[in-house]
Coordinates of C-alpha atoms in Angstrom, one line a residue:
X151 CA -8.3 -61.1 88.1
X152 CA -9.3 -60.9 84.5
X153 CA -7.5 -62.0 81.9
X154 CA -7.4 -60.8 78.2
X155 CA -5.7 -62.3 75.4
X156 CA -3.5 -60.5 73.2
X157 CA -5.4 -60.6 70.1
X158 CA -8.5 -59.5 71.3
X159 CA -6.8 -56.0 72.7
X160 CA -5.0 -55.6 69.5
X161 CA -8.1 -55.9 67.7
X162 CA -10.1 -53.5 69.5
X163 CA -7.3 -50.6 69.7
X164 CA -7.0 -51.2 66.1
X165 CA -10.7 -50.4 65.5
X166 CA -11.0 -47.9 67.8
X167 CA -7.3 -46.0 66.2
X168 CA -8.9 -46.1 62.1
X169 CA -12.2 -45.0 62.0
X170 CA -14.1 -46.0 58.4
X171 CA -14.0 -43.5 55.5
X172 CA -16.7 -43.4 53.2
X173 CA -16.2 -43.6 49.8
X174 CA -17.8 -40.2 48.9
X175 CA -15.3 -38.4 50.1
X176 CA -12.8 -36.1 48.6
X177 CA -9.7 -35.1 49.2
X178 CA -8.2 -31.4 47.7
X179 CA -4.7 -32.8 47.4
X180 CA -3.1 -36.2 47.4
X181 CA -0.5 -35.1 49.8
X182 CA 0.0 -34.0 53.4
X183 CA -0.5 -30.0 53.6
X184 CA 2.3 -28.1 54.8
X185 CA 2.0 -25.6 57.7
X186 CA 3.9 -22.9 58.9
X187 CA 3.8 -21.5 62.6
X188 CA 2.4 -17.9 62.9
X189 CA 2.0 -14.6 64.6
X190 CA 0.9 -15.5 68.4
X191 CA 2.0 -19.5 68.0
X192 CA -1.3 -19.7 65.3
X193 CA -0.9 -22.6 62.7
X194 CA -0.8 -21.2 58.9
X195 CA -1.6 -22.6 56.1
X196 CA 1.0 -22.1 53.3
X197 CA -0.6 -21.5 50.2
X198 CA 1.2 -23.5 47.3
X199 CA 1.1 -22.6 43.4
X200 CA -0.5 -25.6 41.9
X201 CA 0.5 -25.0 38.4
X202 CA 2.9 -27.8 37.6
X203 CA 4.2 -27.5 34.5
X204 CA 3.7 -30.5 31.4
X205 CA 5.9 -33.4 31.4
X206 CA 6.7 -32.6 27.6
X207 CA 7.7 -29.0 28.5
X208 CA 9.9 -30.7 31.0
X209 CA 11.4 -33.0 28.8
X210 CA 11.9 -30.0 26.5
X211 CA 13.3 -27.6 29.1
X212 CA 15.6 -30.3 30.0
X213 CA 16.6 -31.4 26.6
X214 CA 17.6 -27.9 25.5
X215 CA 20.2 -27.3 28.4
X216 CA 21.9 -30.8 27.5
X217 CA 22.3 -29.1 24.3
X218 CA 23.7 -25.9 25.5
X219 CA 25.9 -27.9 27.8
X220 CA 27.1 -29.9 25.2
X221 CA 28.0 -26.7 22.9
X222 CA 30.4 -25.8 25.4
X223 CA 33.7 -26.5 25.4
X224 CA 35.7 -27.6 28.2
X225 CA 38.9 -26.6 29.1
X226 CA 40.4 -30.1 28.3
X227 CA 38.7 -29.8 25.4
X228 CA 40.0 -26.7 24.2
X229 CA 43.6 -27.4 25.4
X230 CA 43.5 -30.7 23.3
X231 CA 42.1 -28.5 20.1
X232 CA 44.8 -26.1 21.2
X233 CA 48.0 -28.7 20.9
X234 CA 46.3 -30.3 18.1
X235 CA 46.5 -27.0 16.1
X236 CA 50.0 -26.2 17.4
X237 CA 51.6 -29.3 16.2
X238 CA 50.1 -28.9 12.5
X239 CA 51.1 -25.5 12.4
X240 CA 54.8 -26.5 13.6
X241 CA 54.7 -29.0 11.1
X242 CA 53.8 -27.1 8.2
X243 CA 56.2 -24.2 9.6
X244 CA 58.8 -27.0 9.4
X245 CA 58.0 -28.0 5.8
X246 CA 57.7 -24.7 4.4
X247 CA 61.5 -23.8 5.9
X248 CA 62.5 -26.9 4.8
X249 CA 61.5 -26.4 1.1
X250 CA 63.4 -22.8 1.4
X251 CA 66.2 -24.4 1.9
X252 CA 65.9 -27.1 -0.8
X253 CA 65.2 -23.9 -3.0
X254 CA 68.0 -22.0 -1.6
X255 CA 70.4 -25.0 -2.1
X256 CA 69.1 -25.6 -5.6
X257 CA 70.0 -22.0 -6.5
X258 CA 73.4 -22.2 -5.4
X259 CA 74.1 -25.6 -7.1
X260 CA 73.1 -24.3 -10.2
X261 CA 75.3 -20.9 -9.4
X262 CA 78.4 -23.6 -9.0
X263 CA 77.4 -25.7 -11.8
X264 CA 77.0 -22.7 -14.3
X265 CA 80.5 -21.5 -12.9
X266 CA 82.0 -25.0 -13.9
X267 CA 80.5 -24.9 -17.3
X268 CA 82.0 -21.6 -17.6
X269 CA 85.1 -22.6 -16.7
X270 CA 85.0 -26.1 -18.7
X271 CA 84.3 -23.8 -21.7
X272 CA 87.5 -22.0 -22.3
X273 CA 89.6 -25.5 -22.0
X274 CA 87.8 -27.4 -24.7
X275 CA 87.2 -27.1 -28.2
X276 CA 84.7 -28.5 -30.9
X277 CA 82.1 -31.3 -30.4
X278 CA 82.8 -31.1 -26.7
X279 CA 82.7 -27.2 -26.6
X280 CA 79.1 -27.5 -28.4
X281 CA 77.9 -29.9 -25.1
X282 CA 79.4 -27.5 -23.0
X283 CA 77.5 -24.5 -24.7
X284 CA 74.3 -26.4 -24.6
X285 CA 74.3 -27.7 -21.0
X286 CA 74.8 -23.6 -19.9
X287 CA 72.1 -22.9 -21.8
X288 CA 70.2 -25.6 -19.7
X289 CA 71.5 -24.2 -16.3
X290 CA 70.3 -21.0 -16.7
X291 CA 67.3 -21.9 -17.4

């Protein structure tokens, strides 16, 4: 009975499993070709385009749709912008309605005031009914 050792059969099936390449060969691609299976079980060759397009027309292909992703507006966005607006429109609304009212008001306490002085005329007389004529004159204006 013959005996081998283990490294000796190792190193004869590898030998005999990678044969030498010379260095003067060369290889179309750098990759594994792809095959597709045919009419009548026949191995095809699938033809690929080769024409890989430049890393800096990448970068810029890539670079513009960040851009046109960025111009768009969300919908969060857009509600934010929305209630943003609303509030600043309620608040002027609310300070233009307020300052209607302060002009309203102001009208009628000068209507009031003039009807005082009106009043306050007949009952006095001299200096005090000069005062009286002058602060009228200052209420209608």
């Amino acid at each position: 009975m013959t005996r081998l050792s283990h490294s000796d059969f190792s190193y004869t099936m590898q030998k005999d499993a990678v044969s030498a390449v010379s260095a003067d060969v060369f290889f179309a691609t750098s990759r594994f070709p792809n095959y597709k299976i045919g009419d009548n079980n026949q191995i095809v060759e699938v033809k690929e385009d080769y024409k890989t397009s430049s890393m800096k027309d990448m970068v810029a292909r890539e670079t513009a749709l960040l851009l046109e992703q960025q111009k768009r507006l969300s919908v969060r966005d857009l509600a934010s912008k929305f209630e943003k607006g609303f509030a600043v429109g309620s608040k002027l609304s609310n300070e233009a309605r307020l300052k209607e009212a302060a002009s309203l008001d102001k009208h009628v306490l000068l209507k009031k005031l003039r009807d005082a002085l009106e009043a306050l005329r007949g009952r006095v007389a001299g200096k005090n009914k000069d005062d009286v004529e002058e602060a009228i004159a200052m209420a209608i204006l």
